[in-house]
Amino acid sequence: MSFRSAVITFPGSNCDRDMAVALEQVSGTAPIRVWHGDADLPDGLDFIALPGGFSYGDYLRSGAMAAKSPIMQSVIAAAGRGVPVLGVCNGFQVLTESGLLPGALMRNAGQTFICRSVALTVENTQSLFTAGYSAGQKISIPVAHHDGNFFADDATLDRLEGEGRVAFRYAEPCNGSLRNIAGILNDAGNVLGMMPHPERAIETAQGGSDGRALFASAIKGLVGA
Amino acid sequence: MKVRIHVSLKPGVLDPQGRAVHHALESLGFSGVQDVRIGRLIELDLADGTSDEAIDEMCRKLLANMVIENYRIEKPELAA
């Protein structure tokens, strides 16, 4: 059975090709490329990816404009039906702005753009996206962002922790994120947003392949080994 | 009708930009600056008769992120 995925491109997305290459290399099937102005998603999708970049030039707030684009209304509906959605970097910002994930991503506490590989701790190994890792595993994944400082009120943070919805944490403080949160899941577990870029770590030629297991476990979980 | 929307960070939300500007003011020799918070001013030119409810909805749906920001709507003084 083939794996039917889509990568959404907004004006200003710049990691959409990386995401498409990662999905194709791991699944063997090229994803469908979808433009932000399209009102409808292709039928029968197994997986939707929102890539990194600077959609709409980060106007107003990072991800704010993309979150209101026509295609996002279809993505929100698909997520509600249980279709897995992965948002990386700007994709994570779009997910919080659209309300699919709680919290907000603010300017990095140190004010600087951070572009380097960071150590992450895998906190949740029960989700579709993280089942390929072991609990507490340390992985190295690149970050490249200016607005990755995760904020939510204490009640929301406690709920995320209590429900096991923190997927990844920075092993060392990185950007000011509360409780070092790097990636979170929605309550149903089918939406993951994360600032680090797993699609930039799928083969050793990229300097590391720790991101591959995320795609591999999602694909295995969806269409079988 | 010109309406101004003042968007500001909620109290308690760390403002890294404000903190950096605070440091810069101090390094310029200005004393007595207790705190700096940076917000955003959005000017809307709206059709006369646009309802308060509609303006409020614009703020909540797009102009402010209610997770981290508050907003205040400033309408023009009615001419006598």
PDB file of C-alpha atoms in Angstrom:
ATOM      1  CA  MET A   1       0.000   0.000   0.000  1.00  0.00           C
ATOM      2  CA  SER A   2       1.423   3.315  -0.938  1.00  0.00           C
ATOM      3  CA  PHE A   3       1.798   6.228   1.394  1.00  0.00           C
ATOM      4  CA  ARG A   4      -0.199   9.253   0.307  1.00  0.00           C
ATOM      5  CA  SER A   5       1.134  12.442   1.820  1.00  0.00           C
ATOM      6  CA  ALA A   6       0.981  16.151   1.095  1.00  0.00           C
ATOM      7  CA  VAL A   7       3.385  19.020   1.741  1.00  0.00           C
ATOM      8  CA  ILE A   8       1.715  22.430   1.960  1.00  0.00           C
ATOM      9  CA  THR A   9       3.644  25.357   0.487  1.00  0.00           C
ATOM     10  CA  PHE A  10       2.890  28.911   1.591  1.00  0.00           C
ATOM     11  CA  PRO A  11       4.474  31.996   0.037  1.00  0.00           C
ATOM     12  CA  GLY A  12       7.751  32.183   1.941  1.00  0.00           C
ATOM     13  CA  SER A  13       8.000  28.496   2.845  1.00  0.00           C
ATOM     14  CA  ASN A  14      11.588  27.407   2.275  1.00  0.00           C
ATOM     15  CA  CYS A  15      11.835  23.904   3.740  1.00  0.00           C
ATOM     16  CA  ASP A  16       9.021  22.443   1.663  1.00  0.00           C
ATOM     17  CA  ARG A  17      11.416  20.741  -0.722  1.00  0.00           C
ATOM     18  CA  ASP A  18      13.458  19.269   2.157  1.00  0.00           C
ATOM     19  CA  MET A  19      10.250  17.936   3.673  1.00  0.00           C
ATOM     20  CA  ALA A  20       9.173  16.441   0.335  1.00  0.00           C
ATOM     21  CA  VAL A  21      12.574  14.775  -0.148  1.00  0.00           C
ATOM     22  CA  ALA A  22      12.477  13.321   3.369  1.00  0.00           C
ATOM     23  CA  LEU A  23       8.983  11.921   2.883  1.00  0.00           C
ATOM     24  CA  GLU A  24       9.893  10.441  -0.491  1.00  0.00           C
ATOM     25  CA  GLN A  25      13.173   8.929   0.706  1.00  0.00           C
ATOM     26  CA  VAL A  26      11.647   7.280   3.734  1.00  0.00           C
ATOM     27  CA  SER A  27       8.305   6.219   2.220  1.00  0.00           C
ATOM     28  CA  GLY A  28       9.353   5.571  -1.367  1.00  0.00           C
ATOM     29  CA  THR A  29       6.472   7.711  -2.655  1.00  0.00           C
ATOM     30  CA  ALA A  30       6.722  11.387  -3.522  1.00  0.00           C
ATOM     31  CA  PRO A  31       4.268  13.578  -1.610  1.00  0.00           C
ATOM     32  CA  ILE A  32       1.695  15.712  -3.373  1.00  0.00           C
ATOM     33  CA  ARG A  33       2.678  19.382  -3.340  1.00  0.00           C
ATOM     34  CA  VAL A  34      -0.221  21.622  -2.316  1.00  0.00           C
ATOM     35  CA  TRP A  35      -0.318  25.406  -2.711  1.00  0.00           C
ATOM     36  CA  HIS A  36      -1.687  27.591   0.092  1.00  0.00           C
ATOM     37  CA  GLY A  37      -4.365  29.130  -2.102  1.00  0.00           C
ATOM     38  CA  ASP A  38      -5.935  25.779  -2.889  1.00  0.00           C
ATOM     39  CA  ALA A  39      -9.144  25.429  -0.969  1.00  0.00           C
ATOM     40  CA  ASP A  40      -9.164  21.650  -0.874  1.00  0.00           C
ATOM     41  CA  LEU A  41      -6.681  18.959   0.012  1.00  0.00           C
ATOM     42  CA  PRO A  42      -6.261  15.911  -2.231  1.00  0.00           C
ATOM     43  CA  ASP A  43      -8.538  13.051  -1.214  1.00  0.00           C
ATOM     44  CA  GLY A  44      -7.441  10.136   0.923  1.00  0.00           C
ATOM     45  CA  LEU A  45      -4.331  11.627   2.496  1.00  0.00           C
ATOM     46  CA  ASP A  46      -2.410   9.559   5.055  1.00  0.00           C
ATOM     47  CA  PHE A  47      -0.211  12.430   6.231  1.00  0.00           C
ATOM     48  CA  ILE A  48       0.042  16.222   5.959  1.00  0.00           C
ATOM     49  CA  ALA A  49       3.259  18.193   6.500  1.00  0.00           C
ATOM     50  CA  LEU A  50       3.521  21.931   7.146  1.00  0.00           C
ATOM     51  CA  PRO A  51       7.117  22.895   6.351  1.00  0.00           C
ATOM     52  CA  GLY A  52       9.518  25.447   7.765  1.00  0.00           C
ATOM     53  CA  GLY A  53      10.179  28.867   6.350  1.00  0.00           C
ATOM     54  CA  PHE A  54       8.859  32.384   6.731  1.00  0.00           C
ATOM     55  CA  SER A  55       5.320  32.202   5.419  1.00  0.00           C
ATOM     56  CA  TYR A  56       4.010  35.618   4.392  1.00  0.00           C
ATOM     57  CA  GLY A  57       7.300  37.123   5.539  1.00  0.00           C
ATOM     58  CA  ASP A  58       6.321  36.510   9.170  1.00  0.00           C
ATOM     59  CA  TYR A  59       3.982  39.497   8.815  1.00  0.00           C
ATOM     60  CA  LEU A  60       1.975  40.326  11.949  1.00  0.00           C
ATOM     61  CA  ARG A  61       3.297  37.240  13.815  1.00  0.00           C
ATOM     62  CA  SER A  62       5.112  34.134  12.593  1.00  0.00           C
ATOM     63  CA  GLY A  63       2.536  31.776  11.128  1.00  0.00           C
ATOM     64  CA  ALA A  64      -0.411  34.134  11.732  1.00  0.00           C
ATOM     65  CA  MET A  65      -1.261  34.813   8.107  1.00  0.00           C
ATOM     66  CA  ALA A  66      -0.751  31.219   6.943  1.00  0.00           C
ATOM     67  CA  ALA A  67      -3.027  30.014   9.725  1.00  0.00           C
ATOM     68  CA  LYS A  68      -5.885  31.942   8.092  1.00  0.00           C
ATOM     69  CA  SER A  69      -5.208  30.799   4.518  1.00  0.00           C
ATOM     70  CA  PRO A  70      -7.850  28.758   2.673  1.00  0.00           C
ATOM     71  CA  ILE A  71      -5.881  25.518   2.746  1.00  0.00           C
ATOM     72  CA  MET A  72      -5.478  25.673   6.533  1.00  0.00           C
ATOM     73  CA  GLN A  73      -9.238  25.432   6.956  1.00  0.00           C
ATOM     74  CA  SER A  74      -9.015  22.101   5.115  1.00  0.00           C
ATOM     75  CA  VAL A  75      -6.002  21.040   7.194  1.00  0.00           C
ATOM     76  CA  ILE A  76      -7.907  21.842  10.404  1.00  0.00           C
ATOM     77  CA  ALA A  77     -10.832  19.752   9.173  1.00  0.00           C
ATOM     78  CA  ALA A  78      -8.529  16.863   8.212  1.00  0.00           C
ATOM     79  CA  ALA A  79      -6.794  16.982  11.595  1.00  0.00           C
ATOM     80  CA  GLY A  80     -10.212  16.788  13.204  1.00  0.00           C
ATOM     81  CA  ARG A  81     -10.891  13.603  11.231  1.00  0.00           C
ATOM     82  CA  GLY A  82      -7.674  12.132  12.616  1.00  0.00           C
ATOM     83  CA  VAL A  83      -5.323  12.655   9.665  1.00  0.00           C
ATOM     84  CA  PRO A  84      -1.766  12.994  11.046  1.00  0.00           C
ATOM     85  CA  VAL A  85      -0.323  16.499  10.679  1.00  0.00           C
ATOM     86  CA  LEU A  86       3.347  17.343  11.238  1.00  0.00           C
ATOM     87  CA  GLY A  87       4.344  20.994  11.525  1.00  0.00           C
ATOM     88  CA  VAL A  88       8.042  21.818  11.655  1.00  0.00           C
ATOM     89  CA  CYS A  89       9.442  25.226  12.610  1.00  0.00           C
ATOM     90  CA  ASN A  90       7.186  27.698  10.781  1.00  0.00           C
ATOM     91  CA  GLY A  91       4.775  24.774  10.477  1.00  0.00           C
ATOM     92  CA  PHE A  92       4.669  24.578  14.289  1.00  0.00           C
ATOM     93  CA  GLN A  93       4.023  28.327  14.426  1.00  0.00           C
ATOM     94  CA  VAL A  94       1.154  27.886  11.950  1.00  0.00           C
ATOM     95  CA  LEU A  95      -0.294  25.065  14.093  1.00  0.00           C
ATOM     96  CA  THR A  96      -0.328  27.203  17.253  1.00  0.00           C
ATOM     97  CA  GLU A  97      -1.724  30.226  15.395  1.00  0.00           C
ATOM     98  CA  SER A  98      -4.468  28.076  13.888  1.00  0.00           C
ATOM     99  CA  GLY A  99      -5.446  26.693  17.276  1.00  0.00           C
ATOM    100  CA  LEU A 100      -4.591  23.092  16.407  1.00  0.00           C
ATOM    101  CA  LEU A 101      -1.953  23.202  19.138  1.00  0.00           C
ATOM    102  CA  PRO A 102      -1.957  25.277  22.344  1.00  0.00           C
ATOM    103  CA  GLY A 103       0.550  27.949  23.277  1.00  0.00           C
ATOM    104  CA  ALA A 104       2.532  30.396  21.179  1.00  0.00           C
ATOM    105  CA  LEU A 105       6.044  30.694  19.765  1.00  0.00           C
ATOM    106  CA  MET A 106       7.643  33.975  20.692  1.00  0.00           C
ATOM    107  CA  ARG A 107      10.916  35.670  19.801  1.00  0.00           C
ATOM    108  CA  ASN A 108      13.920  33.705  21.140  1.00  0.00           C
ATOM    109  CA  ALA A 109      14.810  34.896  24.619  1.00  0.00           C
ATOM    110  CA  GLY A 110      18.338  35.786  23.485  1.00  0.00           C
ATOM    111  CA  GLN A 111      16.964  37.794  20.533  1.00  0.00           C
ATOM    112  CA  THR A 112      19.239  35.972  18.088  1.00  0.00           C
ATOM    113  CA  PHE A 113      18.446  33.605  15.233  1.00  0.00           C
ATOM    114  CA  ILE A 114      19.651  30.161  16.340  1.00  0.00           C
ATOM    115  CA  CYS A 115      20.960  27.829  13.633  1.00  0.00           C
ATOM    116  CA  ARG A 116      22.766  24.726  14.881  1.00  0.00           C
ATOM    117  CA  SER A 117      22.196  21.119  15.827  1.00  0.00           C
ATOM    118  CA  VAL A 118      20.766  20.682  19.295  1.00  0.00           C
ATOM    119  CA  ALA A 119      20.316  17.703  21.592  1.00  0.00           C
ATOM    120  CA  LEU A 120      16.704  16.746  22.213  1.00  0.00           C
ATOM    121  CA  THR A 121      15.275  14.340  24.759  1.00  0.00           C
ATOM    122  CA  VAL A 122      12.452  12.158  23.500  1.00  0.00           C
ATOM    123  CA  GLU A 123       9.720  12.457  26.112  1.00  0.00           C
ATOM    124  CA  ASN A 124       6.820  10.592  24.507  1.00  0.00           C
ATOM    125  CA  THR A 125       7.274   7.328  22.645  1.00  0.00           C
ATOM    126  CA  GLN A 126       3.579   6.442  22.366  1.00  0.00           C
ATOM    127  CA  SER A 127       2.636   8.668  19.453  1.00  0.00           C
ATOM    128  CA  LEU A 128       2.598   7.800  15.783  1.00  0.00           C
ATOM    129  CA  PHE A 129       5.521  10.179  15.255  1.00  0.00           C
ATOM    130  CA  THR A 130       7.690   9.134  18.178  1.00  0.00           C
ATOM    131  CA  ALA A 131       7.116   5.371  18.445  1.00  0.00           C
ATOM    132  CA  GLY A 132      10.447   4.748  16.708  1.00  0.00           C
ATOM    133  CA  TYR A 133      12.417   6.271  19.574  1.00  0.00           C
ATOM    134  CA  SER A 134      13.029   5.000  23.079  1.00  0.00           C
ATOM    135  CA  ALA A 135      11.923   6.919  26.169  1.00  0.00           C
ATOM    136  CA  GLY A 136      14.544   9.408  27.273  1.00  0.00           C
ATOM    137  CA  GLN A 137      16.599   8.878  24.123  1.00  0.00           C
ATOM    138  CA  LYS A 138      18.911  11.763  23.235  1.00  0.00           C
ATOM    139  CA  ILE A 139      18.825  12.718  19.574  1.00  0.00           C
ATOM    140  CA  SER A 140      20.548  15.450  17.605  1.00  0.00           C
ATOM    141  CA  ILE A 141      18.378  17.537  15.270  1.00  0.00           C
ATOM    142  CA  PRO A 142      19.093  20.952  13.701  1.00  0.00           C
ATOM    143  CA  VAL A 143      17.175  24.061  14.686  1.00  0.00           C
ATOM    144  CA  ALA A 144      17.009  27.230  12.590  1.00  0.00           C
ATOM    145  CA  HIS A 145      14.625  29.807  13.975  1.00  0.00           C
ATOM    146  CA  HIS A 146      14.141  33.254  15.428  1.00  0.00           C
ATOM    147  CA  ASP A 147      10.741  32.653  17.008  1.00  0.00           C
ATOM    148  CA  GLY A 148      10.940  29.322  18.801  1.00  0.00           C
ATOM    149  CA  ASN A 149      10.431  30.402  22.381  1.00  0.00           C
ATOM    150  CA  PHE A 150       7.450  28.288  23.451  1.00  0.00           C
ATOM    151  CA  PHE A 151       5.011  30.003  25.780  1.00  0.00           C
ATOM    152  CA  ALA A 152       1.798  28.791  27.404  1.00  0.00           C
ATOM    153  CA  ASP A 153       0.195  29.546  30.737  1.00  0.00           C
ATOM    154  CA  ASP A 154       1.004  27.295  33.685  1.00  0.00           C
ATOM    155  CA  ALA A 155      -2.300  25.434  33.526  1.00  0.00           C
ATOM    156  CA  THR A 156      -1.705  24.589  29.861  1.00  0.00           C
ATOM    157  CA  LEU A 157       1.887  23.521  30.536  1.00  0.00           C
ATOM    158  CA  ASP A 158       0.767  21.295  33.402  1.00  0.00           C
ATOM    159  CA  ARG A 159      -1.914  19.752  31.217  1.00  0.00           C
ATOM    160  CA  LEU A 160       0.581  19.089  28.397  1.00  0.00           C
ATOM    161  CA  GLU A 161       2.982  17.437  30.827  1.00  0.00           C
ATOM    162  CA  GLY A 162       0.270  15.488  32.639  1.00  0.00           C
ATOM    163  CA  GLU A 163      -1.166  14.095  29.414  1.00  0.00           C
ATOM    164  CA  GLY A 164       2.239  13.137  28.032  1.00  0.00           C
ATOM    165  CA  ARG A 165       1.901  15.602  25.189  1.00  0.00           C
ATOM    166  CA  VAL A 166       5.424  16.992  25.383  1.00  0.00           C
ATOM    167  CA  ALA A 167       7.012  15.004  22.556  1.00  0.00           C
ATOM    168  CA  PHE A 168      10.506  16.501  22.629  1.00  0.00           C
ATOM    169  CA  ARG A 169      12.423  18.697  25.046  1.00  0.00           C
ATOM    170  CA  TYR A 170      15.677  20.565  24.516  1.00  0.00           C
ATOM    171  CA  ALA A 171      18.336  18.738  26.541  1.00  0.00           C
ATOM    172  CA  GLU A 172      19.886  22.156  27.307  1.00  0.00           C
ATOM    173  CA  PRO A 173      18.093  25.511  27.327  1.00  0.00           C
ATOM    174  CA  CYS A 174      17.978  26.718  23.724  1.00  0.00           C
ATOM    175  CA  ASN A 175      15.663  29.624  23.047  1.00  0.00           C
ATOM    176  CA  GLY A 176      13.893  30.418  26.304  1.00  0.00           C
ATOM    177  CA  SER A 177      11.077  27.889  25.794  1.00  0.00           C
ATOM    178  CA  LEU A 178       9.180  27.230  28.998  1.00  0.00           C
ATOM    179  CA  ARG A 179      10.126  23.844  30.461  1.00  0.00           C
ATOM    180  CA  ASN A 180      12.505  23.472  27.484  1.00  0.00           C
ATOM    181  CA  ILE A 181       9.636  22.339  25.295  1.00  0.00           C
ATOM    182  CA  ALA A 182      10.695  21.680  21.690  1.00  0.00           C
ATOM    183  CA  GLY A 183       7.667  19.805  20.370  1.00  0.00           C
ATOM    184  CA  ILE A 184       4.112  19.033  21.487  1.00  0.00           C
ATOM    185  CA  LEU A 185       1.189  16.846  20.469  1.00  0.00           C
ATOM    186  CA  ASN A 186      -2.523  17.678  20.337  1.00  0.00           C
ATOM    187  CA  ASP A 187      -4.847  15.838  22.682  1.00  0.00           C
ATOM    188  CA  ALA A 188      -5.725  13.180  20.111  1.00  0.00           C
ATOM    189  CA  GLY A 189      -2.037  12.613  19.351  1.00  0.00           C
ATOM    190  CA  ASN A 190      -2.364  13.044  15.579  1.00  0.00           C
ATOM    191  CA  VAL A 191      -0.893  16.562  15.365  1.00  0.00           C
ATOM    192  CA  LEU A 192       2.771  17.184  16.200  1.00  0.00           C
ATOM    193  CA  GLY A 193       4.432  20.585  16.130  1.00  0.00           C
ATOM    194  CA  MET A 194       8.169  20.954  16.713  1.00  0.00           C
ATOM    195  CA  MET A 195      10.769  23.663  16.144  1.00  0.00           C
ATOM    196  CA  PRO A 196      13.711  21.334  15.298  1.00  0.00           C
ATOM    197  CA  HIS A 197      13.926  20.044  11.731  1.00  0.00           C
ATOM    198  CA  PRO A 198      13.779  16.223  11.521  1.00  0.00           C
ATOM    199  CA  GLU A 199      13.649  16.483   7.712  1.00  0.00           C
ATOM    200  CA  ARG A 200      17.181  17.907   7.814  1.00  0.00           C
ATOM    201  CA  ALA A 201      18.488  14.816   9.599  1.00  0.00           C
ATOM    202  CA  ILE A 202      17.459  11.789   7.589  1.00  0.00           C
ATOM    203  CA  GLU A 203      20.823  10.619   6.228  1.00  0.00           C
ATOM    204  CA  THR A 204      24.389  10.782   7.465  1.00  0.00           C
ATOM    205  CA  ALA A 205      25.413  13.060   4.581  1.00  0.00           C
ATOM    206  CA  GLN A 206      23.342  15.753   6.321  1.00  0.00           C
ATOM    207  CA  GLY A 207      25.439  15.366   9.456  1.00  0.00           C
ATOM    208  CA  GLY A 208      23.060  13.029  11.231  1.00  0.00           C
ATOM    209  CA  SER A 209      20.086  10.780  10.667  1.00  0.00           C
ATOM    210  CA  ASP A 210      18.253  11.020  13.987  1.00  0.00           C
ATOM    211  CA  GLY A 211      15.191  12.527  12.302  1.00  0.00           C
ATOM    212  CA  ARG A 212      14.613   9.540  10.064  1.00  0.00           C
ATOM    213  CA  ALA A 213      12.930   7.460  12.783  1.00  0.00           C
ATOM    214  CA  LEU A 214      10.180  10.074  13.084  1.00  0.00           C
ATOM    215  CA  PHE A 215       9.149   9.661   9.450  1.00  0.00           C
ATOM    216  CA  ALA A 216       9.798   5.910   9.477  1.00  0.00           C
ATOM    217  CA  SER A 217       7.625   5.265  12.507  1.00  0.00           C
ATOM    218  CA  ALA A 218       4.802   7.450  11.187  1.00  0.00           C
ATOM    219  CA  ILE A 219       4.850   5.719   7.815  1.00  0.00           C
ATOM    220  CA  LYS A 220       5.082   2.270   9.396  1.00  0.00           C
ATOM    221  CA  GLY A 221       2.221   3.104  11.721  1.00  0.00           C
ATOM    222  CA  LEU A 222       0.052   4.299   8.863  1.00  0.00           C
ATOM    223  CA  VAL A 223       0.648   1.818   6.062  1.00  0.00           C
ATOM    224  CA  GLY A 224       2.428  -1.077   7.740  1.00  0.00           C
ATOM    225  CA  ALA A 225       6.069  -2.049   7.555  1.00  0.00           C
TER     226      ALA A 225
ATOM    227  CA  MET B   1     -13.651  55.860  10.356  1.00  0.00           C
ATOM    228  CA  LYS B   2     -10.104  55.449  11.581  1.00  0.00           C
ATOM    229  CA  VAL B   3      -9.705  53.019  14.450  1.00  0.00           C
ATOM    230  CA  ARG B   4      -6.503  52.249  16.284  1.00  0.00           C
ATOM    231  CA  ILE B   5      -5.822  48.829  17.753  1.00  0.00           C
ATOM    232  CA  HIS B   6      -3.174  48.732  20.471  1.00  0.00           C
ATOM    233  CA  VAL B   7      -1.756  45.215  20.856  1.00  0.00           C
ATOM    234  CA  SER B   8       0.418  44.545  23.893  1.00  0.00           C
ATOM    235  CA  LEU B   9       1.916  41.513  25.574  1.00  0.00           C
ATOM    236  CA  LYS B  10      -0.035  40.224  28.534  1.00  0.00           C
ATOM    237  CA  PRO B  11       1.423  40.976  31.955  1.00  0.00           C
ATOM    238  CA  GLY B  12       3.834  38.244  32.947  1.00  0.00           C
ATOM    239  CA  VAL B  13       4.751  37.298  29.374  1.00  0.00           C
ATOM    240  CA  LEU B  14       8.485  37.822  28.965  1.00  0.00           C
ATOM    241  CA  ASP B  15       9.286  40.513  26.392  1.00  0.00           C
ATOM    242  CA  PRO B  16      12.835  39.914  25.115  1.00  0.00           C
ATOM    243  CA  GLN B  17      12.665  42.935  22.803  1.00  0.00           C
ATOM    244  CA  GLY B  18      11.568  45.200  25.620  1.00  0.00           C
ATOM    245  CA  ARG B  19      14.365  43.890  27.797  1.00  0.00           C
ATOM    246  CA  ALA B  20      16.974  44.540  25.100  1.00  0.00           C
ATOM    247  CA  VAL B  21      15.662  48.082  24.598  1.00  0.00           C
ATOM    248  CA  HIS B  22      15.710  48.591  28.361  1.00  0.00           C
ATOM    249  CA  HIS B  23      19.391  47.654  28.444  1.00  0.00           C
ATOM    250  CA  ALA B  24      20.094  49.949  25.488  1.00  0.00           C
ATOM    251  CA  LEU B  25      18.419  52.899  27.202  1.00  0.00           C
ATOM    252  CA  GLU B  26      20.486  52.280  30.316  1.00  0.00           C
ATOM    253  CA  SER B  27      23.684  52.052  28.318  1.00  0.00           C
ATOM    254  CA  LEU B  28      22.820  55.417  26.741  1.00  0.00           C
ATOM    255  CA  GLY B  29      22.843  56.837  30.236  1.00  0.00           C
ATOM    256  CA  PHE B  30      19.099  57.203  30.839  1.00  0.00           C
ATOM    257  CA  SER B  31      18.433  56.380  34.450  1.00  0.00           C
ATOM    258  CA  GLY B  32      15.185  55.543  36.134  1.00  0.00           C
ATOM    259  CA  VAL B  33      13.762  53.349  33.382  1.00  0.00           C
ATOM    260  CA  GLN B  34      11.855  50.754  35.375  1.00  0.00           C
ATOM    261  CA  ASP B  35      10.635  48.528  32.574  1.00  0.00           C
ATOM    262  CA  VAL B  36      10.094  48.499  28.807  1.00  0.00           C
ATOM    263  CA  ARG B  37       7.312  46.613  27.050  1.00  0.00           C
ATOM    264  CA  ILE B  38       6.958  46.723  23.272  1.00  0.00           C
ATOM    265  CA  GLY B  39       3.631  46.389  21.536  1.00  0.00           C
ATOM    266  CA  ARG B  40       2.094  47.081  18.162  1.00  0.00           C
ATOM    267  CA  LEU B  41      -0.193  49.782  16.851  1.00  0.00           C
ATOM    268  CA  ILE B  42      -2.522  48.854  13.993  1.00  0.00           C
ATOM    269  CA  GLU B  43      -4.538  51.573  12.257  1.00  0.00           C
ATOM    270  CA  LEU B  44      -7.677  50.456  10.480  1.00  0.00           C
ATOM    271  CA  ASP B  45      -9.665  52.607   8.080  1.00  0.00           C
ATOM    272  CA  LEU B  46     -13.161  51.172   8.378  1.00  0.00           C
ATOM    273  CA  ALA B  47     -16.460  51.887   6.720  1.00  0.00           C
ATOM    274  CA  ASP B  48     -18.625  54.109   8.908  1.00  0.00           C
ATOM    275  CA  GLY B  49     -20.999  52.009  10.915  1.00  0.00           C
ATOM    276  CA  THR B  50     -18.679  49.031  11.300  1.00  0.00           C
ATOM    277  CA  SER B  51     -19.935  47.425  14.477  1.00  0.00           C
ATOM    278  CA  ASP B  52     -17.930  47.161  17.661  1.00  0.00           C
ATOM    279  CA  GLU B  53     -18.562  43.434  17.557  1.00  0.00           C
ATOM    280  CA  ALA B  54     -16.929  43.187  14.130  1.00  0.00           C
ATOM    281  CA  ILE B  55     -13.871  45.149  15.277  1.00  0.00           C
ATOM    282  CA  ASP B  56     -13.598  42.961  18.342  1.00  0.00           C
ATOM    283  CA  GLU B  57     -13.786  39.854  16.197  1.00  0.00           C
ATOM    284  CA  MET B  58     -11.008  41.170  13.923  1.00  0.00           C
ATOM    285  CA  CYS B  59      -8.807  41.542  16.985  1.00  0.00           C
ATOM    286  CA  ARG B  60      -9.542  38.122  18.397  1.00  0.00           C
ATOM    287  CA  LYS B  61      -9.356  36.230  15.105  1.00  0.00           C
ATOM    288  CA  LEU B  62      -6.229  37.777  13.640  1.00  0.00           C
ATOM    289  CA  LEU B  63      -4.810  41.049  14.920  1.00  0.00           C
ATOM    290  CA  ALA B  64      -3.923  39.795  18.408  1.00  0.00           C
ATOM    291  CA  ASN B  65      -2.847  36.357  19.586  1.00  0.00           C
ATOM    292  CA  MET B  66      -4.978  35.877  22.650  1.00  0.00           C
ATOM    293  CA  VAL B  67      -2.505  33.377  24.128  1.00  0.00           C
ATOM    294  CA  ILE B  68       0.117  36.049  24.690  1.00  0.00           C
ATOM    295  CA  GLU B  69      -1.415  39.414  23.836  1.00  0.00           C
ATOM    296  CA  ASN B  70      -4.101  41.855  24.955  1.00  0.00           C
ATOM    297  CA  TYR B  71      -5.660  44.462  22.702  1.00  0.00           C
ATOM    298  CA  ARG B  72      -7.344  47.795  23.200  1.00  0.00           C
ATOM    299  CA  ILE B  73      -9.580  49.453  20.625  1.00  0.00           C
ATOM    300  CA  GLU B  74      -9.300  53.237  20.317  1.00  0.00           C
ATOM    301  CA  LYS B  75     -12.113  54.854  18.365  1.00  0.00           C
ATOM    302  CA  PRO B  76     -12.056  58.472  17.221  1.00  0.00           C
ATOM    303  CA  GLU B  77     -13.743  61.105  19.353  1.00  0.00           C
ATOM    304  CA  LEU B  78     -17.092  61.959  17.867  1.00  0.00           C
ATOM    305  CA  ALA B  79     -17.021  65.477  16.414  1.00  0.00           C
ATOM    306  CA  ALA B  80     -19.290  67.878  18.224  1.00  0.00           C
TER     307      ALA B  80
END
